[in-house]
Coordinates of N, CA and C in Angstrom, one line a residue:
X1 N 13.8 -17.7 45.4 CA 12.9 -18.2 44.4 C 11.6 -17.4 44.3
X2 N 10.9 -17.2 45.4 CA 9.8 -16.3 45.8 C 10.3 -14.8 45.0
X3 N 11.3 -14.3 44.7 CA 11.8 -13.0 44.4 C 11.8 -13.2 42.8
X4 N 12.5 -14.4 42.4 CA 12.4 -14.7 41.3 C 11.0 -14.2 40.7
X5 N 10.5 -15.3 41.0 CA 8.5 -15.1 40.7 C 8.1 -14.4 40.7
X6 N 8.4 -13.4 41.9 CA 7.5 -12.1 42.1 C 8.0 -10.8 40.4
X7 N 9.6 -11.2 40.6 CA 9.9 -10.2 39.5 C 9.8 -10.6 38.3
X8 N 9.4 -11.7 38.1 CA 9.1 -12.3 36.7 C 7.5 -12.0 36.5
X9 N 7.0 -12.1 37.7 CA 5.6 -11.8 37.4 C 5.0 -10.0 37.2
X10 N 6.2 -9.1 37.5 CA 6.7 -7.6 37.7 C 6.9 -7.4 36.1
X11 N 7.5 -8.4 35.8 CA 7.9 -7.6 33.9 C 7.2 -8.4 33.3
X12 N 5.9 -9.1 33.3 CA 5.3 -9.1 32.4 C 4.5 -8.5 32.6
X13 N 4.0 -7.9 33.7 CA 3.1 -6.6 34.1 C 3.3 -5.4 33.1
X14 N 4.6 -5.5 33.1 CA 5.0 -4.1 32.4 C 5.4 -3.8 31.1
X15 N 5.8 -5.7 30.5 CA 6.0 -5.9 29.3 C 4.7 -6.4 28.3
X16 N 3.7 -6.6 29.2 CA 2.8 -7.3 28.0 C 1.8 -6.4 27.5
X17 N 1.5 -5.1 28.7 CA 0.8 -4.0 28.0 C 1.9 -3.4 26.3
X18 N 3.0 -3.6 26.5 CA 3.4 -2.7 25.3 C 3.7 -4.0 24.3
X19 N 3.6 -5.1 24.3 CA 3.5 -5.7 23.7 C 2.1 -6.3 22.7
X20 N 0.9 -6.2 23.7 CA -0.4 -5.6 23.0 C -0.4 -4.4 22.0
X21 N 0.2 -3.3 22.8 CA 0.1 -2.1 21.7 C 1.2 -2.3 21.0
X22 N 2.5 -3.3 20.7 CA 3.1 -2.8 19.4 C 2.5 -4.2 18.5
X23 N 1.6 -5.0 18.9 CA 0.6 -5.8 18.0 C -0.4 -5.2 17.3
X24 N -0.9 -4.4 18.0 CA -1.8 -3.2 17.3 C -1.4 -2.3 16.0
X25 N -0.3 -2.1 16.8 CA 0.4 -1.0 15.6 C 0.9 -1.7 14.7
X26 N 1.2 -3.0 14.8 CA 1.6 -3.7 13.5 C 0.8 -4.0 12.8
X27 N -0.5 -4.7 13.0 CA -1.3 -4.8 12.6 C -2.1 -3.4 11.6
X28 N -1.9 -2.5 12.4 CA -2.2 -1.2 11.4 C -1.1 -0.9 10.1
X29 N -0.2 -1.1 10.8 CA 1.3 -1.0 9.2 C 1.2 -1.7 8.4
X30 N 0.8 -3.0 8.8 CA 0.4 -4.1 7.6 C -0.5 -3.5 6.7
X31 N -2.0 -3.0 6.9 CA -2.7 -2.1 6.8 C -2.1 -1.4 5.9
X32 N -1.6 -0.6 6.3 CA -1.0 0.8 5.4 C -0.3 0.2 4.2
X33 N 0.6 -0.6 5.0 CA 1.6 -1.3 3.8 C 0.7 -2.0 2.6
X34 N -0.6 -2.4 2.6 CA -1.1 -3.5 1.9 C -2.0 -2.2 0.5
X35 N -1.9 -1.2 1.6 CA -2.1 0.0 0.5 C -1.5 0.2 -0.5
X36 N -0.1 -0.3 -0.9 CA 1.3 0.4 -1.4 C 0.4 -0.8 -2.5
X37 N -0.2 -2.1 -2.2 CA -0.7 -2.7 -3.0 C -2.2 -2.3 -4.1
X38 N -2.8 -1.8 -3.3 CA -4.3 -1.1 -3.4 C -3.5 0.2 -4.9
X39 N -3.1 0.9 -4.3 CA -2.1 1.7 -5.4 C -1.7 1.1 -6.8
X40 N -0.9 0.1 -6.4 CA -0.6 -0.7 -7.8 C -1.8 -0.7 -8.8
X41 N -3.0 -1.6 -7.9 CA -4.1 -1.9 -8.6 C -5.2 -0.4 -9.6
X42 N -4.9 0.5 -8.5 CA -5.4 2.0 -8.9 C -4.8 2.3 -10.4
X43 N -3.4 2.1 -10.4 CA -2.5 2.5 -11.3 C -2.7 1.8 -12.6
X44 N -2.9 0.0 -12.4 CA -3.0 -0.6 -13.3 C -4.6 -1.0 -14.1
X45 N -5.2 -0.6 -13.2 CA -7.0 -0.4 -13.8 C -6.9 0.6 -14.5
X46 N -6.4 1.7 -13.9 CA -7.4 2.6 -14.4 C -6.4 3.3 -16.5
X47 N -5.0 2.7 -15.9 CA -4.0 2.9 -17.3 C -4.6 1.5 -18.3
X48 N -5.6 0.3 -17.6 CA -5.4 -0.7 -18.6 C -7.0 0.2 -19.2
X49 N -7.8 0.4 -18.4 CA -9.1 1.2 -18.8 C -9.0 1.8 -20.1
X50 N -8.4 3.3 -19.7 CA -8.2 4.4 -20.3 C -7.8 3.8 -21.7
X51 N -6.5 3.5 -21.4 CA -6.3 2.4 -22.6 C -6.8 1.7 -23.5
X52 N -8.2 1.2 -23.4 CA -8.8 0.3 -24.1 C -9.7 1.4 -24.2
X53 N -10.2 2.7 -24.0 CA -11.2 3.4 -24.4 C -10.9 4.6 -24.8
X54 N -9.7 4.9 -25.0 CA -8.8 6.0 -26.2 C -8.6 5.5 -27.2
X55 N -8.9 4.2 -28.1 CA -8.4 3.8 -28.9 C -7.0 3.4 -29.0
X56 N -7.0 2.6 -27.8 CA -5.3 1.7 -27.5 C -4.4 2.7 -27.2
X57 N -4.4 3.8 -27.0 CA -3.3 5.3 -26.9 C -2.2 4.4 -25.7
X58 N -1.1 3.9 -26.7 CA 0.4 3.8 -25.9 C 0.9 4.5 -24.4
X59 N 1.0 5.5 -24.3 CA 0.8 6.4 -23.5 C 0.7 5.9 -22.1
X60 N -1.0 5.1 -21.8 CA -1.4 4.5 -20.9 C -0.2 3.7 -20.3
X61 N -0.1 2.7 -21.2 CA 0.7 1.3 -20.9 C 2.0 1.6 -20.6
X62 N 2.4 2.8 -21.0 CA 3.8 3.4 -20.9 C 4.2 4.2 -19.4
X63 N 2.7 4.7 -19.1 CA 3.1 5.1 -17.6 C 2.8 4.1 -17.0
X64 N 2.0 3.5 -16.9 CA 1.6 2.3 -16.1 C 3.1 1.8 -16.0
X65 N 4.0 0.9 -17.2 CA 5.4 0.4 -17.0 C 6.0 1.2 -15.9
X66 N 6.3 2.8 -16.5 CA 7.3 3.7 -16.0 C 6.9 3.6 -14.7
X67 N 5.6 3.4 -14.2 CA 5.0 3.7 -13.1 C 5.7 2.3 -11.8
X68 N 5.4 1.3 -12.2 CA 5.9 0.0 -11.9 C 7.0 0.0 -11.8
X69 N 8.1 0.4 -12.9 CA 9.8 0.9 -12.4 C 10.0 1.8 -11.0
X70 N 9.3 2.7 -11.2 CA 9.4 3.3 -10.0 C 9.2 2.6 -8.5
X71 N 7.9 1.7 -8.6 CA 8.1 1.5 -7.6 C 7.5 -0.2 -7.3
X72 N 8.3 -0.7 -7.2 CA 8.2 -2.2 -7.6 C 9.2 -2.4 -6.2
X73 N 10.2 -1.7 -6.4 CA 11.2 -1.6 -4.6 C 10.5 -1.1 -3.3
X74 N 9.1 -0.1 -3.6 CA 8.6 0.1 -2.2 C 7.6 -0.9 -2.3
X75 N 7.1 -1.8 -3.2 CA 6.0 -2.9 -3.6 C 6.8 -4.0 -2.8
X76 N 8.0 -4.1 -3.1 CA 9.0 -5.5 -2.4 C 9.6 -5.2 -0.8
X77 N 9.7 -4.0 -0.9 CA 10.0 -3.8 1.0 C 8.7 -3.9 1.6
X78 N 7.5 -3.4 1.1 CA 6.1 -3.2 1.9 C 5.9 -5.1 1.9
X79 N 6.5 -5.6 1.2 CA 6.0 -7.3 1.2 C 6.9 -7.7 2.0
X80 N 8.2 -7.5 2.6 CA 9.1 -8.2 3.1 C 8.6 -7.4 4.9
X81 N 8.5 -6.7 4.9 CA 7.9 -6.0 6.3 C 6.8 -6.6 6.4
X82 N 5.9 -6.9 5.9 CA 4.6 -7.5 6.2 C 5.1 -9.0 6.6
X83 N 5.9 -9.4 5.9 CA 6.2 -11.1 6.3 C 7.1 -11.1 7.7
X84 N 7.9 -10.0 8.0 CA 8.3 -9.7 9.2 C 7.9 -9.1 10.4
X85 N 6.6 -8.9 10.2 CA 6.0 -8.4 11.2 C 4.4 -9.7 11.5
X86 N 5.0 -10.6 10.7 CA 4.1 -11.5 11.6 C 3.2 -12.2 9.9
X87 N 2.8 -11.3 9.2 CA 2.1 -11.9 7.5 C 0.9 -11.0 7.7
X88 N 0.1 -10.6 6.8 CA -1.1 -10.3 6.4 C -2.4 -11.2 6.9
X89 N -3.6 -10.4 7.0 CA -5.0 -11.9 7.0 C -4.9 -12.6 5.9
X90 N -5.2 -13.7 5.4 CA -5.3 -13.8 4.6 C -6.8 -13.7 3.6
X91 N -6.1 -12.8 2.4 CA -6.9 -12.8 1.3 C -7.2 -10.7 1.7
X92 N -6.2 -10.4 2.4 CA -6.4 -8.8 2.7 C -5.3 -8.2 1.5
X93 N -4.4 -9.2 1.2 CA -3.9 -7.8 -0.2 C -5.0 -8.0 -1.3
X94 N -5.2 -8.8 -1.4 CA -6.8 -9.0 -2.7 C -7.4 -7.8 -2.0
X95 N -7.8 -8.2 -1.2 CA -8.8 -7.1 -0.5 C -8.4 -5.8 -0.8
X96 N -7.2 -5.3 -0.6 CA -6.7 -4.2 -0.8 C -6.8 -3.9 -2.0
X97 N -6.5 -4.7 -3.2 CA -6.3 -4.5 -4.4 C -7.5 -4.0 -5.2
X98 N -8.7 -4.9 -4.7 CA -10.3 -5.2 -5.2 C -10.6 -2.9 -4.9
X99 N -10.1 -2.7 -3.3 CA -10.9 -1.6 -2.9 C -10.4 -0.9 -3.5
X100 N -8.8 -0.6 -4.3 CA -8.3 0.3 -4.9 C -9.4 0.4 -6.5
X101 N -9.1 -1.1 -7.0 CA -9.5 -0.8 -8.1 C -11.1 -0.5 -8.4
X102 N -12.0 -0.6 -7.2 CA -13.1 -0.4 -6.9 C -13.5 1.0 -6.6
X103 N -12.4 1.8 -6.1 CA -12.6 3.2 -5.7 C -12.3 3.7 -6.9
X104 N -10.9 3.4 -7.6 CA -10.8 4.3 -9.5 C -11.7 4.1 -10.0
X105 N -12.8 3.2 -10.1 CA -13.4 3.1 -11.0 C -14.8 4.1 -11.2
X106 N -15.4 3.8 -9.8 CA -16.3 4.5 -9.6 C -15.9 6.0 -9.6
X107 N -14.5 6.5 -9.2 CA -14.4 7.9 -10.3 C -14.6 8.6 -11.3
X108 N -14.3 6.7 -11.9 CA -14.3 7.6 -13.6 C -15.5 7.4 -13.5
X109 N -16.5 6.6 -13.4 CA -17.7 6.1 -13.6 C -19.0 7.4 -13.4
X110 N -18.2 8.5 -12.0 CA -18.7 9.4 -11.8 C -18.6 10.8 -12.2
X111 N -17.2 11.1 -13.7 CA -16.9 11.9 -14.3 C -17.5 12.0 -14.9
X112 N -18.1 13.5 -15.0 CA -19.0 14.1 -15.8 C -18.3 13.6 -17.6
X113 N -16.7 13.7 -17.8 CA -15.7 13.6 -18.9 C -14.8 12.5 -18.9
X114 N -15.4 11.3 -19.4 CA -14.4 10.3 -19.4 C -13.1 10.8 -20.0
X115 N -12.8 11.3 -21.1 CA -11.8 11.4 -21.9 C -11.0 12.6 -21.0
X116 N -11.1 13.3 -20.3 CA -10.3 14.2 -19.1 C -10.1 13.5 -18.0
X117 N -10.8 12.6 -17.8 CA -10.5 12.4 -16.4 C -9.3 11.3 -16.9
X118 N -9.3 10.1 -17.9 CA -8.4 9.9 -18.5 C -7.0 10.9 -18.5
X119 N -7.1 11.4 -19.1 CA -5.6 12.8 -19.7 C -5.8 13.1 -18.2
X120 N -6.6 13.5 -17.3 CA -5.8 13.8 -15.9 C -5.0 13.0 -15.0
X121 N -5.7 11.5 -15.0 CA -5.4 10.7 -14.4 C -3.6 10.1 -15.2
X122 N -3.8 10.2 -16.3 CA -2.4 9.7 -17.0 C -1.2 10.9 -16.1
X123 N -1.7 12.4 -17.0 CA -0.7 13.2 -16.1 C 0.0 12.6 -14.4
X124 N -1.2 12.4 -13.8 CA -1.2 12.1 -12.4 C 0.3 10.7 -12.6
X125 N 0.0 10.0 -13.1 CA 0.6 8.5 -13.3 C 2.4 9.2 -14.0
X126 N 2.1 9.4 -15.1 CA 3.5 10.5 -15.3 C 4.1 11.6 -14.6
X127 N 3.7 12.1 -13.6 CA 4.4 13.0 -13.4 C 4.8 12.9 -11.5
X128 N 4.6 11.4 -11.5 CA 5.0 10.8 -9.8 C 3.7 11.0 -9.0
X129 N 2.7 11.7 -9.4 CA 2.1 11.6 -8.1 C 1.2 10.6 -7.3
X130 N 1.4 10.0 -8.3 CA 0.6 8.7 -7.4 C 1.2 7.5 -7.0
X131 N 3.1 8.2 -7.4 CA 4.2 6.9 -6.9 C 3.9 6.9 -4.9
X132 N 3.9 5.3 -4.9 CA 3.6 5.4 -3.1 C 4.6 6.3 -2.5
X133 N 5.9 6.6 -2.8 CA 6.9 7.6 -1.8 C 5.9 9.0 -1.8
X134 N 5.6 9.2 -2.7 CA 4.3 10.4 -2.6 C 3.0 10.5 -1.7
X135 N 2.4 9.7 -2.3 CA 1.6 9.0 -1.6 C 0.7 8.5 -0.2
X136 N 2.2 7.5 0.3 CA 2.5 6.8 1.4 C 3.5 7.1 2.1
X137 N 3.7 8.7 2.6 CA 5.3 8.4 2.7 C 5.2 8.3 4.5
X138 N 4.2 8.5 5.1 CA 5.0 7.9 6.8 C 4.5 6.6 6.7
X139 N 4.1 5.6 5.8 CA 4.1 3.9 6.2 C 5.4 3.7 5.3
X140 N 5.8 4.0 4.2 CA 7.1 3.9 3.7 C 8.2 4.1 4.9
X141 N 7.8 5.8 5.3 CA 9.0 5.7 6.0 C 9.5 4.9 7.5
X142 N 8.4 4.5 8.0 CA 8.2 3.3 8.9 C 8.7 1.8 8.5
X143 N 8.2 1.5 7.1 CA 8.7 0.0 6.3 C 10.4 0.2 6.6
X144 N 10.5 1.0 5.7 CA 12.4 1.6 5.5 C 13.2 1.6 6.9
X145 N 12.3 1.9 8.2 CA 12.7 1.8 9.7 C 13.2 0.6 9.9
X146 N 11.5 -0.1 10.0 CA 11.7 -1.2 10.5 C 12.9 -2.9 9.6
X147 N 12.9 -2.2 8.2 CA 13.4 -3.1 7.1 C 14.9 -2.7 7.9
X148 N 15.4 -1.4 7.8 CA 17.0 -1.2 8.4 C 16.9 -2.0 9.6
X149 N 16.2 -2.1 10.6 CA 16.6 -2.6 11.8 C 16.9 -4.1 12.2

């Protein structure tokens, strides 16, 4: 019994240090992952913006859509890993969302050329580079890990 104890008291010695650190690390993936959200919001400010200050120019709303097709599947695996690795704080994807749309803005806010930074930012939105596989790609490819496993 005494051997029992002692070796039960042996592997949690040796199991609860790495059990701290893969709390840690989860904790930080969530993080990353809540980014794939922060993105969304970047994408969808700054196309509803532009949009309303080109004179409604289609364009906007068109990448924005295309933009959401693309990645609405790494939006729904970054949500199902977060609920699998324990859930989010709550009120941290808001939070994510607020600081995305809070950082586009003050870009444009600080472009010397609203109407360029517009036409760059659209390019940016059309042409993938602000799709999270771009983006995000070692918290993706960590989601995509841990989702297969």
């Amino acid at each position: 019994m005494r051997k029992t104890a002692a070796l039960a008291v042996a592997f949690l010695g040796l199991v609860a240090p790495a059990l701290a650190q893969n709390d840690t690390e989860n904790t930080a993936l969530i993080g990353e992952l809540m980014a794939f959200h922060g993105s969304q919001a970047i994408v969808n400010v700054m196309t509803t913006h532009c949009y309303e200050t080109t004179g409604l120019d289609g364009s906007y709303k068109l990448a924005a859509e295309n933009w959401y097709l693309r990645n609405i599947g790494f939006l729904d695996l970054a949500d199902r890993v977060i609920t699998r690795l324990g859930g989010g704080a709550e009120g941290q994807q808001k939070a994510a969302e607020t600081y995305g749309g809070t950082q586009i803005m003050t870009a444009y806010n600080q472009a010397g050329d609203k109407g360029s930074f517009c036409r760059a930012f659209l390019e940016q939105v059309e042409t993938g580079a602000l799709d999270i596989d771009r983006q995000l790609p070692a918290a993706l490819k960590r989601a995509q890990e841990i989702s297969a496993s």
